[in-house]
Amino acid sequence: MINPLHDRPSKMVAVHLNYRSRADQRGRTPAFPSYFLKAPSTLAPSDSVLGVPADCELLAFEGEIALIIGAEAHRVSRDTAWRHVSGVTAANDFGLYDLRYADPGSNVHSKGLDGCTPIGPAILDAAQLDPSSLHLQTYANGRLEQDARVADDMLFDFAYLIADLSRFMTLQPGDVILTGTPAGSSVAQPGDVVEVEVAGTHVNGTRTSTGRLRTSIAKDDYRVGSLLPAPQADAAAKAAAYGHPAPQATGPTPRG
Protein backbone atom coordinates (compact mmCIF):
# COMPACT_ATOMS: atom_id res chain seq x y z
CA MET A 1 0.00 0.00 0.00
CA ILE A 2 1.15 3.52 -0.81
CA ASN A 3 1.85 6.10 1.87
CA PRO A 4 -0.56 8.95 0.99
CA LEU A 5 1.90 11.56 2.27
CA HIS A 6 4.98 10.29 0.42
CA ASP A 7 4.85 13.33 -1.88
CA ARG A 8 3.06 16.64 -1.39
CA PRO A 9 0.68 17.59 -4.20
CA SER A 10 1.17 20.80 -6.16
CA LYS A 11 -2.50 21.54 -5.46
CA MET A 12 -5.63 20.13 -3.87
CA VAL A 13 -9.01 20.93 -5.41
CA ALA A 14 -12.26 20.34 -3.52
CA VAL A 15 -15.84 20.32 -4.81
CA HIS A 16 -18.39 22.38 -2.90
CA LEU A 17 -21.58 20.36 -3.45
CA ASN A 18 -21.61 17.04 -5.30
CA TYR A 19 -24.08 14.62 -3.68
CA ARG A 20 -27.84 14.65 -4.17
CA SER A 21 -28.41 13.88 -0.50
CA ARG A 22 -26.27 16.84 0.56
CA ALA A 23 -27.90 19.11 -2.03
CA ASP A 24 -31.32 18.14 -0.69
CA GLN A 25 -30.11 18.93 2.82
CA ARG A 26 -28.81 22.33 1.72
CA GLY A 27 -31.94 23.10 -0.31
CA ARG A 28 -30.13 23.74 -3.60
CA THR A 29 -28.88 21.61 -6.48
CA PRO A 30 -26.08 23.09 -8.58
CA ALA A 31 -26.24 23.01 -12.37
CA PHE A 32 -22.48 22.57 -12.51
CA PRO A 33 -19.71 21.98 -9.95
CA SER A 34 -17.86 24.76 -8.16
CA TYR A 35 -14.56 24.34 -6.39
CA PHE A 36 -12.12 25.69 -3.83
CA LEU A 37 -8.40 25.13 -3.35
CA LYS A 38 -6.78 23.67 -0.24
CA ALA A 39 -3.20 24.06 0.93
CA PRO A 40 -1.01 20.93 1.08
CA SER A 41 -0.26 21.90 4.71
CA THR A 42 -3.80 20.77 5.58
CA LEU A 43 -2.87 17.16 4.81
CA ALA A 44 -2.51 14.60 7.59
CA PRO A 45 -2.18 10.81 7.76
CA SER A 46 -4.49 8.30 9.35
CA ASP A 47 -4.32 8.05 13.16
CA SER A 48 -3.55 11.76 13.46
CA VAL A 49 -4.92 14.13 16.11
CA LEU A 50 -6.75 17.29 15.04
CA GLY A 51 -6.96 20.11 17.57
CA VAL A 52 -10.01 22.36 17.77
CA PRO A 53 -9.01 25.96 18.57
CA ALA A 54 -10.08 26.95 22.08
CA ASP A 55 -12.53 29.59 20.85
CA CYS A 56 -14.20 27.39 18.21
CA GLU A 57 -16.98 24.84 18.75
CA LEU A 58 -18.19 23.87 15.28
CA LEU A 59 -15.61 21.50 13.78
CA ALA A 60 -17.59 19.48 11.23
CA PHE A 61 -16.42 16.23 9.65
CA GLU A 62 -17.00 15.56 5.94
CA GLY A 63 -16.09 12.11 4.65
CA GLU A 64 -15.01 12.19 1.01
CA ILE A 65 -13.52 10.13 -1.80
CA ALA A 66 -10.15 11.54 -2.87
CA LEU A 67 -8.69 11.05 -6.33
CA ILE A 68 -4.92 11.09 -6.84
CA ILE A 69 -3.79 12.23 -10.27
CA GLY A 70 -1.17 9.94 -11.81
CA ALA A 71 -0.69 11.36 -15.31
CA GLU A 72 -0.80 15.00 -16.38
CA ALA A 73 -4.31 16.04 -17.40
CA HIS A 74 -4.62 19.05 -19.71
CA ARG A 75 -7.90 19.60 -21.57
CA VAL A 76 -8.85 15.95 -21.42
CA SER A 77 -12.22 14.51 -22.40
CA ARG A 78 -14.65 12.76 -20.06
CA ASP A 79 -14.06 9.56 -22.03
CA THR A 80 -10.34 9.54 -21.22
CA ALA A 81 -10.35 11.33 -17.86
CA TRP A 82 -10.19 8.24 -15.61
CA ARG A 83 -6.92 7.18 -17.27
CA HIS A 84 -5.27 10.14 -15.55
CA VAL A 85 -6.17 8.89 -12.05
CA SER A 86 -3.62 6.65 -10.36
CA GLY A 87 -5.27 6.19 -6.99
CA VAL A 88 -8.39 6.47 -4.88
CA THR A 89 -8.40 6.96 -1.12
CA ALA A 90 -10.51 8.16 1.79
CA ALA A 91 -10.39 11.76 2.99
CA ASN A 92 -11.98 13.87 5.70
CA ASP A 93 -12.49 17.52 4.78
CA PHE A 94 -12.86 18.94 8.29
CA GLY A 95 -14.08 22.53 8.56
CA LEU A 96 -14.50 25.16 11.27
CA TYR A 97 -18.04 26.34 10.69
CA ASP A 98 -17.48 29.12 13.27
CA LEU A 99 -15.48 30.82 10.49
CA ARG A 100 -17.44 29.76 7.42
CA TYR A 101 -19.14 33.16 7.25
CA ALA A 102 -15.80 34.91 6.77
CA ASP A 103 -15.03 33.73 3.24
CA PRO A 104 -17.76 31.46 1.89
CA GLY A 105 -16.62 29.92 -1.35
CA SER A 106 -12.87 30.08 -0.83
CA ASN A 107 -13.09 28.55 2.69
CA VAL A 108 -9.59 29.73 3.58
CA HIS A 109 -10.44 30.44 7.21
CA SER A 110 -12.83 27.55 7.74
CA LYS A 111 -10.87 24.84 5.93
CA GLY A 112 -7.28 26.07 6.01
CA LEU A 113 -6.36 24.66 9.43
CA ASP A 114 -3.13 22.66 9.44
CA GLY A 115 -3.93 18.94 9.43
CA CYS A 116 -7.63 19.35 8.67
CA THR A 117 -7.52 17.13 5.56
CA PRO A 118 -6.45 13.64 6.63
CA ILE A 119 -6.27 11.09 3.80
CA GLY A 120 -5.58 7.36 3.65
CA PRO A 121 -4.75 4.93 5.05
CA ALA A 122 -4.34 3.01 1.77
CA ILE A 123 -4.50 4.18 -1.82
CA LEU A 124 -6.39 1.89 -4.18
CA ASP A 125 -5.10 1.34 -7.72
CA ALA A 126 -7.51 3.26 -9.96
CA ALA A 127 -6.68 1.13 -13.00
CA GLN A 128 -8.06 -1.92 -11.20
CA LEU A 129 -11.24 -0.23 -9.95
CA ASP A 130 -14.73 0.23 -11.31
CA PRO A 131 -15.24 3.88 -10.25
CA SER A 132 -19.03 3.56 -10.27
CA SER A 133 -18.77 0.87 -7.57
CA LEU A 134 -17.22 3.12 -4.92
CA HIS A 135 -18.95 3.29 -1.55
CA LEU A 136 -18.20 5.96 1.08
CA GLN A 137 -18.90 5.51 4.81
CA THR A 138 -18.11 7.79 7.75
CA TYR A 139 -18.25 6.77 11.40
CA ALA A 140 -18.21 8.94 14.53
CA ASN A 141 -17.33 7.04 17.69
CA GLY A 142 -18.14 3.81 15.85
CA ARG A 143 -21.57 4.93 14.71
CA LEU A 144 -22.30 5.10 10.97
CA GLU A 145 -23.08 8.72 10.05
CA GLN A 146 -22.52 8.95 6.29
CA ASP A 147 -23.31 6.16 3.84
CA ALA A 148 -23.30 6.89 0.10
CA ARG A 149 -22.75 5.00 -3.13
CA VAL A 150 -21.33 7.00 -6.02
CA ALA A 151 -23.66 5.43 -8.58
CA ASP A 152 -26.75 6.46 -6.61
CA ASP A 153 -25.85 9.80 -5.03
CA MET A 154 -23.13 11.69 -6.88
CA LEU A 155 -24.21 14.65 -9.04
CA PHE A 156 -21.06 15.04 -11.16
CA ASP A 157 -19.03 11.89 -11.72
CA PHE A 158 -15.26 11.65 -11.41
CA ALA A 159 -14.67 11.90 -15.17
CA TYR A 160 -16.73 15.08 -15.34
CA LEU A 161 -14.73 16.71 -12.52
CA ILE A 162 -11.37 15.85 -14.09
CA ALA A 163 -12.40 16.99 -17.57
CA ASP A 164 -13.93 20.18 -16.20
CA LEU A 165 -10.92 21.16 -14.10
CA SER A 166 -8.46 20.29 -16.86
CA ARG A 167 -10.10 22.86 -19.15
CA PHE A 168 -8.57 25.62 -17.01
CA MET A 169 -5.69 24.16 -15.03
CA THR A 170 -3.27 21.36 -15.76
CA LEU A 171 -3.63 18.60 -13.20
CA GLN A 172 -0.19 17.34 -12.24
CA PRO A 173 0.81 13.90 -10.94
CA GLY A 174 0.22 13.82 -7.20
CA ASP A 175 -2.56 16.42 -7.25
CA VAL A 176 -5.59 15.59 -5.11
CA ILE A 177 -9.26 16.09 -5.99
CA LEU A 178 -11.72 15.94 -3.09
CA THR A 179 -15.01 14.94 -4.67
CA GLY A 180 -17.58 16.18 -2.15
CA THR A 181 -19.43 14.86 0.88
CA PRO A 182 -22.91 13.30 1.20
CA ALA A 183 -25.57 14.03 3.81
CA GLY A 184 -24.76 13.10 7.39
CA SER A 185 -21.87 15.46 8.07
CA SER A 186 -22.05 16.85 11.59
CA VAL A 187 -19.99 18.32 14.42
CA ALA A 188 -17.15 16.46 16.14
CA GLN A 189 -16.27 17.27 19.75
CA PRO A 190 -12.94 16.87 21.58
CA GLY A 191 -12.66 13.22 22.55
CA ASP A 192 -14.50 12.00 19.45
CA VAL A 193 -12.95 9.66 16.89
CA VAL A 194 -14.03 10.02 13.26
CA GLU A 195 -13.33 7.32 10.67
CA VAL A 196 -13.83 7.33 6.89
CA GLU A 197 -13.67 4.29 4.62
CA VAL A 198 -13.93 3.92 0.85
CA ALA A 199 -14.69 0.50 -0.61
CA GLY A 200 -15.17 -0.63 -4.17
CA THR A 201 -15.02 -3.45 -6.69
CA HIS A 202 -12.05 -4.40 -8.82
CA VAL A 203 -12.65 -4.86 -12.53
CA ASN A 204 -12.26 -8.61 -11.87
CA GLY A 205 -15.17 -8.50 -9.41
CA THR A 206 -13.29 -8.73 -6.09
CA ARG A 207 -13.96 -6.22 -3.31
CA THR A 208 -11.33 -3.86 -1.93
CA SER A 209 -11.12 -1.11 0.67
CA THR A 210 -8.89 1.73 1.83
CA GLY A 211 -9.34 0.66 5.44
CA ARG A 212 -10.60 3.20 7.92
CA LEU A 213 -9.04 6.65 7.97
CA ARG A 214 -9.00 7.48 11.68
CA THR A 215 -8.79 10.97 13.22
CA SER A 216 -8.97 11.78 16.93
CA ILE A 217 -10.34 15.18 17.94
CA ALA A 218 -8.71 17.15 20.76
CA LYS A 219 -8.98 20.63 22.25
CA ASP A 220 -6.20 23.05 21.34
CA ASP A 221 -5.15 25.88 23.66
CA TYR A 222 -4.61 28.17 20.67
CA ARG A 223 -7.26 30.84 20.05
CA VAL A 224 -7.84 32.06 16.50
CA GLY A 225 -9.90 35.11 17.47
CA SER A 226 -7.01 37.46 18.25
CA LEU A 227 -7.55 38.94 14.77
CA LEU A 228 -10.64 39.43 12.66
CA PRO A 229 -12.53 37.49 11.47
CA ALA A 230 -13.35 36.00 14.85
CA PRO A 231 -15.30 32.76 15.34
CA GLN A 232 -19.10 33.11 15.32
CA ALA A 233 -21.16 30.12 16.43
CA ASP A 234 -24.54 31.67 15.67
CA ALA A 235 -27.75 29.82 14.81
CA ALA A 236 -27.05 29.79 11.07
CA ALA A 237 -23.53 28.42 11.57
CA LYS A 238 -24.81 25.73 13.92
CA ALA A 239 -27.56 24.66 11.54
CA ALA A 240 -25.07 24.37 8.68
CA ALA A 241 -22.50 22.51 10.78
CA TYR A 242 -24.92 20.01 12.31
CA GLY A 243 -26.91 19.57 9.12
CA HIS A 244 -30.09 20.49 10.99
CA PRO A 245 -31.07 23.05 13.65
CA ALA A 246 -28.60 22.74 16.51
CA PRO A 247 -29.84 21.25 19.79
CA GLN A 248 -30.51 23.63 22.66
CA ALA A 249 -29.35 21.43 25.51
CA THR A 250 -25.82 20.30 26.25
CA GLY A 251 -25.36 16.57 25.86
CA PRO A 252 -23.83 13.88 23.65
CA THR A 253 -22.55 14.98 20.26
CA PRO A 254 -25.53 15.29 17.88
CA ARG A 255 -25.10 13.52 14.54
CA GLY A 256 -26.27 14.26 11.00
XYZ file of C-alpha atoms in Angstrom, residues 18-251:
234
model
C -21.614 17.042 -5.302
C -24.076 14.617 -3.685
C -27.839 14.655 -4.171
C -28.408 13.876 -0.498
C -26.273 16.840 0.565
C -27.899 19.112 -2.025
C -31.323 18.140 -0.689
C -30.113 18.928 2.822
C -28.814 22.332 1.715
C -31.938 23.102 -0.312
C -30.130 23.745 -3.598
C -28.885 21.611 -6.475
C -26.078 23.093 -8.579
C -26.245 23.012 -12.373
C -22.480 22.574 -12.506
C -19.709 21.979 -9.950
C -17.864 24.765 -8.161
C -14.556 24.341 -6.387
C -12.124 25.694 -3.829
C -8.399 25.129 -3.351
C -6.778 23.668 -0.239
C -3.199 24.056 0.927
C -1.006 20.930 1.083
C -0.261 21.905 4.714
C -3.798 20.768 5.583
C -2.870 17.155 4.806
C -2.508 14.604 7.592
C -2.178 10.812 7.757
C -4.490 8.299 9.351
C -4.322 8.053 13.159
C -3.552 11.759 13.463
C -4.921 14.126 16.113
C -6.747 17.286 15.039
C -6.955 20.106 17.566
C -10.013 22.359 17.766
C -9.011 25.962 18.568
C -10.078 26.946 22.082
C -12.530 29.590 20.848
C -14.202 27.386 18.210
C -16.983 24.842 18.745
C -18.191 23.872 15.278
C -15.610 21.501 13.784
C -17.590 19.481 11.233
C -16.420 16.232 9.651
C -16.996 15.563 5.945
C -16.094 12.109 4.650
C -15.007 12.185 1.013
C -13.517 10.127 -1.801
C -10.153 11.544 -2.871
C -8.687 11.051 -6.334
C -4.916 11.086 -6.838
C -3.788 12.227 -10.273
C -1.169 9.943 -11.812
C -0.694 11.361 -15.311
C -0.799 14.997 -16.382
C -4.308 16.043 -17.402
C -4.620 19.045 -19.715
C -7.902 19.604 -21.569
C -8.847 15.947 -21.421
C -12.224 14.507 -22.400
C -14.653 12.757 -20.062
C -14.059 9.559 -22.027
C -10.343 9.537 -21.219
C -10.350 11.328 -17.856
C -10.185 8.241 -15.608
C -6.922 7.176 -17.270
C -5.270 10.141 -15.548
C -6.165 8.886 -12.048
C -3.615 6.649 -10.359
C -5.267 6.185 -6.987
C -8.388 6.473 -4.879
C -8.395 6.961 -1.121
C -10.511 8.163 1.793
C -10.394 11.762 2.992
C -11.985 13.875 5.700
C -12.488 17.522 4.776
C -12.863 18.941 8.292
C -14.079 22.534 8.558
C -14.501 25.163 11.270
C -18.045 26.343 10.691
C -17.481 29.115 13.270
C -15.476 30.819 10.489
C -17.442 29.759 7.424
C -19.136 33.156 7.250
C -15.796 34.908 6.767
C -15.033 33.730 3.243
C -17.759 31.458 1.892
C -16.616 29.921 -1.345
C -12.870 30.081 -0.825
C -13.094 28.547 2.686
C -9.588 29.730 3.577
C -10.440 30.444 7.210
C -12.832 27.553 7.744
C -10.868 24.840 5.927
C -7.281 26.066 6.011
C -6.361 24.661 9.430
C -3.130 22.656 9.442
C -3.927 18.944 9.430
C -7.629 19.349 8.672
C -7.517 17.131 5.562
C -6.454 13.643 6.632
C -6.265 11.095 3.804
C -5.581 7.359 3.653
C -4.746 4.933 5.051
C -4.337 3.010 1.768
C -4.498 4.183 -1.824
C -6.389 1.887 -4.179
C -5.103 1.341 -7.717
C -7.505 3.258 -9.957
C -6.681 1.133 -12.997
C -8.057 -1.923 -11.201
C -11.241 -0.228 -9.950
C -14.732 0.234 -11.306
C -15.238 3.880 -10.249
C -19.028 3.559 -10.274
C -18.770 0.874 -7.570
C -17.221 3.123 -4.921
C -18.955 3.291 -1.551
C -18.203 5.955 1.085
C -18.901 5.505 4.808
C -18.105 7.794 7.746
C -18.248 6.765 11.404
C -18.215 8.936 14.529
C -17.328 7.037 17.694
C -18.135 3.808 15.846
C -21.574 4.934 14.712
C -22.300 5.103 10.974
C -23.084 8.723 10.045
C -22.525 8.951 6.290
C -23.306 6.163 3.835
C -23.305 6.885 0.103
C -22.753 5.004 -3.129
C -21.325 6.997 -6.020
C -23.655 5.433 -8.582
C -26.747 6.464 -6.607
C -25.852 9.799 -5.026
C -23.127 11.690 -6.882
C -24.208 14.650 -9.038
C -21.055 15.044 -11.156
C -19.028 11.891 -11.723
C -15.257 11.648 -11.407
C -14.666 11.901 -15.168
C -16.731 15.085 -15.337
C -14.725 16.707 -12.523
C -11.368 15.853 -14.089
C -12.403 16.989 -17.575
C -13.933 20.179 -16.197
C -10.923 21.163 -14.104
C -8.456 20.288 -16.864
C -10.100 22.859 -19.153
C -8.573 25.616 -17.014
C -5.686 24.155 -15.028
C -3.274 21.361 -15.761
C -3.631 18.603 -13.197
C -0.186 17.340 -12.240
C 0.814 13.896 -10.943
C 0.216 13.815 -7.201
C -2.558 16.423 -7.246
C -5.589 15.587 -5.110
C -9.255 16.086 -5.993
C -11.717 15.943 -3.087
C -15.008 14.943 -4.672
C -17.575 16.185 -2.151
C -19.433 14.860 0.881
C -22.909 13.305 1.201
C -25.567 14.029 3.810
C -24.764 13.101 7.394
C -21.874 15.458 8.068
C -22.052 16.850 11.593
C -19.986 18.318 14.425
C -17.152 16.464 16.144
C -16.270 17.266 19.745
C -12.945 16.875 21.581
C -12.660 13.222 22.550
C -14.500 12.004 19.447
C -12.951 9.656 16.895
C -14.029 10.022 13.265
C -13.334 7.322 10.670
C -13.832 7.327 6.893
C -13.666 4.288 4.615
C -13.928 3.920 0.847
C -14.686 0.501 -0.605
C -15.172 -0.631 -4.175
C -15.019 -3.446 -6.686
C -12.051 -4.398 -8.818
C -12.645 -4.860 -12.535
C -12.263 -8.607 -11.870
C -15.165 -8.502 -9.407
C -13.285 -8.730 -6.093
C -13.960 -6.218 -3.311
C -11.329 -3.862 -1.926
C -11.123 -1.109 0.674
C -8.895 1.729 1.830
C -9.337 0.656 5.436
C -10.599 3.200 7.923
C -9.036 6.651 7.974
C -8.999 7.479 11.677
C -8.789 10.974 13.220
C -8.970 11.779 16.927
C -10.344 15.175 17.936
C -8.706 17.147 20.758
C -8.981 20.626 22.253
C -6.202 23.048 21.337
C -5.151 25.878 23.664
C -4.615 28.167 20.674
C -7.256 30.838 20.054
C -7.838 32.059 16.495
C -9.902 35.106 17.469
C -7.007 37.459 18.254
C -7.546 38.936 14.773
C -10.635 39.429 12.664
C -12.533 37.490 11.474
C -13.352 35.999 14.855
C -15.303 32.757 15.341
C -19.096 33.110 15.321
C -21.163 30.116 16.427
C -24.540 31.674 15.669
C -27.747 29.821 14.811
C -27.047 29.794 11.074
C -23.535 28.422 11.569
C -24.809 25.725 13.921
C -27.563 24.665 11.538
C -25.071 24.369 8.675
C -22.502 22.509 10.777
C -24.917 20.006 12.306
C -26.907 19.567 9.122
C -30.086 20.494 10.986
C -31.070 23.045 13.645
C -28.600 22.740 16.507
C -29.840 21.247 19.787
C -30.509 23.633 22.656
C -29.347 21.435 25.510
C -25.823 20.298 26.248
C -25.359 16.570 25.865
